Structure formats: C-alpha cells, structure tokens
C-alpha cells in the first residue's frame, strides 16, 4: 500500500510487541513508516527514576531499520502515560528546573538511541482542552511550567533533535470549537518563532465522519499557516462516537460497505490535498488487535482497520487503493 501512494505521502502503521510478531508480514508489505503504539511513551520506557526499559521500542526500531522504514516518534510531552516521578521530587511537586532537566534527559536518550530512524516527533500531544471556555488542558506540565510549557518543549526538541520534523498532535481537530483553539495555539507559537513543523490529526474517526469538505477545510486551514499535516492515528470505528451499544457480533456487509465508502472519501480528499500531507498512519495493523476493542466500551469488539481479523483485505482496503488510482 505504501508504494501505491508514493507520489502522495508515506503510509504508516502503529505497531506493538505483539503485532510485530503476529502481523509482521502485513507490516512489512504495506507500511513505509512505523509508530510505536506505547513503547516510546515515558511510562513504558522510563517507568521509574533511574530505570530505562527500551526493549520494546528497540524491537520496533530494529524492524524499521531492517526494512528501510522511518519512524514517527510518539510521544514526548503528554499528560497521560507519563510516570508520576517525572513530576515529583523529594516528596513534593518538582520545580520547573527539575522537570525541564528530566525532559532534557528523556529527549536526549530518545535521540541517542532512535535519532537515526525517527524522522518526526509528536513533541506535544493533546494539550488543548475539550471543555468550553477552557484553553489548555489542566496537567502537571501546565501546573509546573506554566503556559509556556508547549513552547519550551518545542525549543528543547529542536535543540536536541535538530533533524527531525516536530509536530503538535491532537484528536477532534475537525471539531469546530477545538479546531479554533488549536489554530489559536499554533498560530501564536509560529508568530513567536517556535520551531514547529506540522500538525498531527489523530484521525480516530468513524463510518459517518468526517465528510470530505470538513477534512479538506481542516487540512487547508493549517496548511495556510505553513504547517505540514500528517494523519497520525487513523482508524474508522463502526460506531458513531457517542454510540455505546454492543449489538454487533460481527460487521454486516452494509457496515463494511459504509466503512469502505468512508475510507474512500477520506483517502480521495487526502490525495487531492497531498501537497499539504506527508504521512498517513493507521492506528494498528488489522482488526484482530485494536485499542477500540476497549474504548469507549470495554470488551466491545470493533473492526476499524483495512485488514480483517484473519488478515485478509476488507472492502475498505480496496477502496483505499482505488483512491490512489492504483492496483491492490
Ligand atoms: C491517543 C494517543 C495514542 C493512544 C491512543 C489510544 O490518541 O495519542 O498514543 O494512546 O490515544 O490508543
């Protein structure tokens, strides 16, 4: 699949220790870029002060190296999956100096170990609040470093990872209110000369959303700021966002067709705007392993990707390839 889109953008996938084993063939065949689903997050790689557990991340980086793929580094500064010790010192809240030192140490280790293979970093993930009237999401980073923490994170990343492209990554970027806040944040940072190369639209979408006009407007709005756009965590749930029903035991032919139509529309829009889009990454490989089996309803099976549980291509796969104008 990566080759089919080579004129437009690279195709990536989020993988983990289990899919690297169980879905290796699909990964190597279809992807030109890998993202570690959890293995590069501070909670996994740096769970306790003084401990450093890079084995899962190493495995993924080595797979990328062996097959000439690049990696999206995910993610440096995020309010979730960051261990408590980052934010505390001697039984109290860490000072700004201590937290910045820890970030510098973490960024440096990541660069030393993976700088040869990581071409893009999600420097800050999900900093904008969903709550009406609230701009930045409350987090220990905001509490300790103040509003400038985002700027400081990008400046630090530029100093330590000078050759990587640096992204702000978030979900619901196509929601009008959230998009306005993200736009305000990023345009303000750019005005101040903060080194930010692009925006990641996570792309946790569903068979009813988004339509091509909404997606195109979103892409073009950020591209007009001079930012590169990447779709960083694409999956297309078979449920509407607010739907908590658990009625489906397997996807019906109608649902698979709706999903193929949504994927086709998304990819046609991405291809039509490919001068602004450099990578599209799926959040997973095949429907046998997806985080949506446990979110937002724990234990509810979902089928959001292009390959079925047995790894055979779904109608959505053919629709995506068709959108590139290529042969499967
Ligand atoms: C967010 C994060 C990802 C991942 C997903 C859920 O989108 O950016 O790293 O944790 O949630 O799997």
Coordinates of C-alpha atoms and ligand atoms in Angstrom, one line a residue:
X1 CA 0.0 0.0 0.0
X2 CA 2.9 2.3 0.8
X3 CA 4.1 2.1 -2.8
X4 CA 0.7 2.8 -4.3
X5 CA 0.7 6.2 -2.5
X6 CA 4.4 7.0 -3.1
X7 CA 3.7 10.1 -5.2
X8 CA 1.5 11.5 -2.4
X9 CA 2.6 10.5 1.1
X10 CA 4.0 7.6 3.1
X11 CA 1.7 5.1 4.7
X12 CA 2.4 4.1 8.3
X13 CA 1.1 1.9 11.0
X14 CA 1.2 1.9 14.8
X15 CA 2.6 -1.4 16.0
X16 CA 3.4 -3.0 19.3
X17 CA 5.4 -6.0 20.6
X18 CA 2.5 -8.4 19.8
X19 CA 1.8 -7.1 16.3
X20 CA 5.4 -7.1 15.4
X21 CA 5.3 -10.8 15.9
X22 CA 1.8 -11.7 14.7
X23 CA 1.3 -9.2 11.8
X24 CA 4.9 -8.9 10.6
X25 CA 4.0 -9.9 7.0
X26 CA 1.3 -7.3 6.7
X27 CA 3.6 -4.6 8.3
X28 CA 6.5 -5.2 6.0
X29 CA 4.3 -5.4 2.9
X30 CA 2.1 -2.4 3.5
X31 CA 3.9 0.2 5.6
X32 CA 6.7 2.6 5.0
X33 CA 6.6 4.2 8.4
X34 CA 6.1 2.8 11.9
X35 CA 4.9 4.3 15.2
X36 CA 5.3 2.6 18.5
X37 CA 1.8 2.3 20.0
X38 CA 3.1 2.6 23.6
X39 CA 6.7 1.5 23.7
X40 CA 8.3 5.0 23.3
X41 CA 6.0 6.7 25.9
X42 CA 7.7 7.8 29.1
X43 CA 5.5 5.4 31.2
X44 CA 6.8 2.4 29.3
X45 CA 10.4 3.3 28.6
X46 CA 11.2 5.2 31.7
X47 CA 8.7 3.9 34.3
X48 CA 10.8 4.7 37.5
X49 CA 13.5 7.1 38.2
X50 CA 16.8 5.5 37.1
X51 CA 15.1 2.7 35.2
X52 CA 15.2 2.6 31.5
X53 CA 13.4 -0.2 29.6
X54 CA 13.9 0.3 25.8
X55 CA 13.5 -3.3 24.7
X56 CA 10.0 -2.9 23.1
X57 CA 11.0 0.3 21.4
X58 CA 14.3 -1.3 20.2
X59 CA 12.4 -4.2 18.6
X60 CA 10.2 -1.8 16.6
X61 CA 13.1 0.5 15.7
X62 CA 15.1 -2.6 14.5
X63 CA 12.2 -3.8 12.3
X64 CA 12.1 -0.3 10.8
X65 CA 15.8 -0.2 10.2
X66 CA 15.9 -3.7 8.7
X67 CA 13.2 -2.8 6.1
X68 CA 14.3 0.8 5.4
X69 CA 11.3 2.3 7.1
X70 CA 11.2 5.5 9.1
X71 CA 9.5 6.0 12.4
X72 CA 7.2 8.6 13.9
X73 CA 8.4 9.1 17.4
X74 CA 5.4 9.1 19.8
X75 CA 5.2 10.9 22.1
X76 CA 7.4 13.2 24.2
X77 CA 5.1 15.5 26.3
X78 CA 1.7 14.2 27.2
X79 CA -0.5 14.4 30.3
X80 CA -1.1 10.6 30.1
X81 CA 1.2 7.6 30.2
X82 CA 3.9 9.7 31.9
X83 CA 5.0 8.3 35.3
X84 CA 4.4 10.3 38.5
X85 CA 8.1 10.5 39.3
X86 CA 8.6 12.9 36.4
X87 CA 6.6 15.5 38.3
X88 CA 7.8 15.0 41.9
X89 CA 10.9 15.5 43.8
X90 CA 11.7 14.6 47.4
X91 CA 8.0 14.1 48.3
X92 CA 6.8 17.3 46.8
X93 CA 6.0 18.7 43.4
X94 CA 9.1 19.0 41.2
X95 CA 10.3 22.6 40.5
X96 CA 10.3 23.8 36.9
X97 CA 14.1 23.4 36.7
X98 CA 13.9 19.7 37.8
X99 CA 11.1 18.9 35.3
X100 CA 13.0 20.6 32.5
X101 CA 16.1 18.7 33.4
X102 CA 14.1 15.4 33.2
X103 CA 12.7 16.4 29.9
X104 CA 16.1 17.2 28.6
X105 CA 17.4 13.8 29.8
X106 CA 14.5 12.0 28.3
X107 CA 14.7 13.7 24.9
X108 CA 18.5 13.1 24.8
X109 CA 18.2 9.4 25.5
X110 CA 15.5 9.1 22.8
X111 CA 17.6 11.0 20.3
X112 CA 20.8 9.0 21.1
X113 CA 19.0 5.7 20.7
X114 CA 16.5 6.3 17.9
X115 CA 17.6 9.5 16.2
X116 CA 18.9 7.5 13.2
X117 CA 15.4 6.1 12.4
X118 CA 12.9 8.7 13.8
X119 CA 12.1 11.4 11.2
X120 CA 9.2 13.0 13.0
X121 CA 8.3 13.5 16.7
X122 CA 5.0 14.2 18.3
X123 CA 6.5 16.7 20.7
X124 CA 3.3 17.7 22.5
X125 CA 0.2 15.5 22.5
X126 CA -3.3 16.7 23.4
X127 CA -2.6 19.9 25.2
X128 CA -5.8 21.6 24.2
X129 CA -8.9 21.3 26.5
X130 CA -12.2 19.9 25.3
X131 CA -14.1 21.9 27.9
X132 CA -16.0 25.0 26.7
X133 CA -14.2 28.2 27.8
X134 CA -11.0 26.4 28.8
X135 CA -8.0 26.7 26.6
X136 CA -5.2 24.5 27.8
X137 CA -5.9 21.2 29.4
X138 CA -5.1 21.1 33.1
X139 CA -2.0 18.9 33.5
X140 CA 1.1 18.6 35.7
X141 CA 3.1 20.2 32.8
X142 CA 0.8 23.2 32.8
X143 CA 0.9 23.4 36.6
X144 CA 4.7 23.2 37.0
X145 CA 5.9 25.0 33.9
X146 CA 3.0 27.4 33.2
X147 CA 1.5 28.1 29.8
X148 CA 4.9 28.3 28.1
X149 CA 5.5 24.6 28.5
X150 CA 4.5 23.9 24.9
X151 CA 6.9 26.5 23.6
X152 CA 9.6 25.2 25.8
X153 CA 9.1 21.6 24.7
X154 CA 9.4 22.5 21.0
X155 CA 12.5 24.6 21.6
X156 CA 14.1 21.8 23.6
X157 CA 13.2 19.2 20.9
X158 CA 14.7 21.4 18.2
X159 CA 17.9 21.7 20.1
X160 CA 18.2 18.0 20.8
X161 CA 16.6 16.5 17.7
X162 CA 17.6 19.2 15.1
X163 CA 16.9 17.0 12.0
X164 CA 13.5 15.6 13.0
X165 CA 10.3 17.2 12.0
X166 CA 8.4 18.4 15.0
X167 CA 4.6 18.0 15.4
X168 CA 1.7 19.1 17.6
X169 CA -0.7 16.1 17.8
X170 CA -4.3 16.0 18.9
X171 CA -7.7 14.4 18.5
X172 CA -11.0 16.1 17.3
X173 CA -9.1 18.5 15.2
X174 CA -12.1 18.7 12.9
X175 CA -14.5 19.7 15.7
X176 CA -15.1 23.5 15.1
X177 CA -14.5 24.7 18.6
X178 CA -11.5 22.5 19.3
X179 CA -10.1 23.4 15.9
X180 CA -10.3 27.1 16.6
X181 CA -8.4 26.6 19.9
X182 CA -5.7 24.5 18.2
X183 CA -5.4 27.1 15.5
X184 CA -5.0 29.9 18.0
X185 CA -2.3 27.9 19.8
X186 CA -0.3 27.0 16.8
X187 CA -0.6 30.4 15.0
X188 CA 0.5 32.1 18.2
X189 CA 3.5 29.7 18.6
X190 CA 4.5 30.3 14.9
X191 CA 4.3 34.1 15.4
X192 CA 6.8 33.8 18.2
X193 CA 9.2 31.8 16.0
X194 CA 8.7 28.5 17.9
X195 CA 10.1 25.6 15.8
X196 CA 7.0 23.6 14.9
X197 CA 6.9 21.9 11.5
X198 CA 3.4 20.4 11.5
X199 CA 0.2 19.2 13.0
X200 CA -0.9 15.6 13.5
X201 CA -4.6 15.0 13.1
X202 CA -5.0 11.8 15.1
X203 CA -7.9 10.7 12.9
X204 CA -9.9 8.4 15.3
X205 CA -12.9 8.7 13.0
X206 CA -16.0 6.5 12.3
X207 CA -18.1 5.3 9.4
X208 CA -20.2 8.5 9.5
X209 CA -17.5 11.1 9.9
X210 CA -15.7 13.1 8.5
X211 CA -17.0 14.2 5.1
X212 CA -14.5 15.4 2.6
X213 CA -15.4 19.1 2.9
X214 CA -14.8 19.1 6.6
X215 CA -11.5 17.2 6.3
X216 CA -10.3 19.4 3.4
X217 CA -11.1 22.6 5.2
X218 CA -9.2 21.4 8.2
X219 CA -6.1 20.4 6.2
X220 CA -6.1 23.7 4.3
X221 CA -6.6 25.8 7.3
X222 CA -3.4 24.5 9.0
X223 CA -1.5 24.3 5.7
X224 CA -2.2 28.0 5.2
X225 CA 0.0 28.6 8.4
X226 CA 2.8 26.8 6.6
X227 CA 2.4 23.7 8.6
X228 CA 2.8 20.1 7.3
X229 CA -0.2 17.9 8.0
X230 CA 0.1 14.2 9.0
X231 CA -2.8 11.9 9.9
X232 CA -1.2 10.1 12.8
X233 CA -3.7 7.6 14.3
X234 CA -6.2 6.7 11.7
X235 CA -9.0 4.2 12.3
X236 CA -12.6 4.2 11.3
X237 CA -14.9 2.8 14.0
X238 CA -18.1 1.0 13.0
X239 CA -19.9 3.0 15.8
X240 CA -20.8 6.7 16.0
X241 CA -18.7 8.5 18.6
X242 CA -21.5 8.7 21.2
X243 CA -22.8 5.1 20.5
X244 CA -22.2 2.8 23.4
X245 CA -24.3 -0.1 22.1
X246 CA -22.8 -3.6 22.0
X247 CA -25.2 -5.2 19.5
X248 CA -22.7 -6.4 16.8
X249 CA -21.1 -9.8 16.9
X250 CA -19.6 -9.2 13.5
X251 CA -19.7 -6.4 11.0
X252 CA -22.5 -6.8 8.5
X253 CA -21.9 -6.4 4.7
X254 CA -23.7 -3.0 4.9
X255 CA -21.3 -1.8 7.6
X256 CA -18.3 -3.0 5.7
X257 CA -19.5 -1.0 2.6
X258 CA -20.2 2.1 4.7
X259 CA -16.7 1.8 6.1
X260 CA -15.2 1.3 2.6
X261 CA -17.1 4.4 1.4
X262 CA -15.8 6.5 4.4
X263 CA -12.2 5.3 3.8
X264 CA -12.5 6.1 0.1
X265 CA -13.8 9.6 0.7
X266 CA -11.0 10.2 3.3
X267 CA -8.3 9.0 1.0
X268 CA -9.6 10.8 -2.1
X269 CA -9.5 14.0 0.0
X270 CA -6.0 13.3 1.3
X271 CA -4.8 12.6 -2.3
X272 CA -6.4 15.8 -3.6
X273 CA -4.6 17.7 -0.8
X274 CA -1.4 15.7 -0.8
X275 CA 0.8 18.8 -1.3
X276 CA 0.0 19.5 2.3
X277 CA 0.0 15.9 3.7
X278 CA 3.3 14.0 4.1
X279 CA 2.2 10.8 6.0
X280 CA -0.9 8.9 6.9
X281 CA -0.6 6.4 9.7
X282 CA -3.1 3.8 10.8
X283 CA -3.5 3.2 14.5
X284 CA -3.0 -0.6 14.2
X285 CA -2.5 -3.2 11.5
X286 CA -5.5 -5.5 11.4
X287 CA -8.8 -5.9 13.2
X288 CA -7.5 -8.7 15.5
X289 CA -5.8 -6.1 17.6
X290 CA -7.2 -2.6 18.1
X291 CA -7.4 -0.3 21.1
X292 CA -11.1 0.3 20.1
X293 CA -12.0 -3.2 21.5
X294 CA -11.7 -1.5 24.8
X295 CA -12.6 2.1 24.1
X296 CA -15.0 3.7 24.8
X297 CA -16.7 0.5 25.8
X298 CA -14.5 -2.1 27.4
X299 CA -14.8 -5.5 25.7
X300 CA -16.8 -4.3 22.7
X301 CA -15.3 -5.7 19.6
X302 CA -14.7 -3.1 16.8
X303 CA -13.4 -3.5 13.3
X304 CA -11.8 -0.2 12.3
X305 CA -8.8 -1.1 10.1
X306 CA -8.3 -2.2 6.5
X307 CA -7.5 -5.9 7.2
X308 CA -9.8 -8.4 8.9
X309 CA -9.1 -10.5 12.0
X310 CA -7.7 -13.2 9.7
X311 CA -5.6 -10.5 8.0
X312 CA -7.5 -10.7 4.7
X313 CA -8.1 -7.4 3.0
X314 CA -11.5 -5.9 3.6
X315 CA -13.6 -3.8 1.2
X316 CA -12.1 -0.7 2.9
X317 CA -8.6 -1.8 1.7
X318 CA -9.7 -2.0 -1.9
X319 CA -11.4 1.4 -1.6
X320 CA -8.3 3.0 -0.3
X321 CA -6.1 1.6 -3.0
X322 CA -8.7 2.7 -5.6
X323 CA -8.5 6.2 -4.2
X324 CA -4.8 6.3 -5.1
X325 CA -5.7 5.2 -8.6
X326 CA -3.6 2.0 -8.2
X327 CA -4.0 -1.7 -8.3
X328 CA -4.1 -3.6 -5.0
Ligands
LIG1 C1 -4.2 8.8 22.0 C2 -2.7 8.7 22.0 C3 -2.2 7.4 21.5 C4 -3.0 6.2 22.0 C5 -4.5 6.4 21.7 C6 -5.3 5.3 22.2 O1 -4.8 9.0 20.7 O2 -2.1 9.7 21.3 O3 -0.9 7.2 21.9 O4 -2.8 6.1 23.4 O5 -4.9 7.6 22.4 O6 -4.7 4.1 22.0

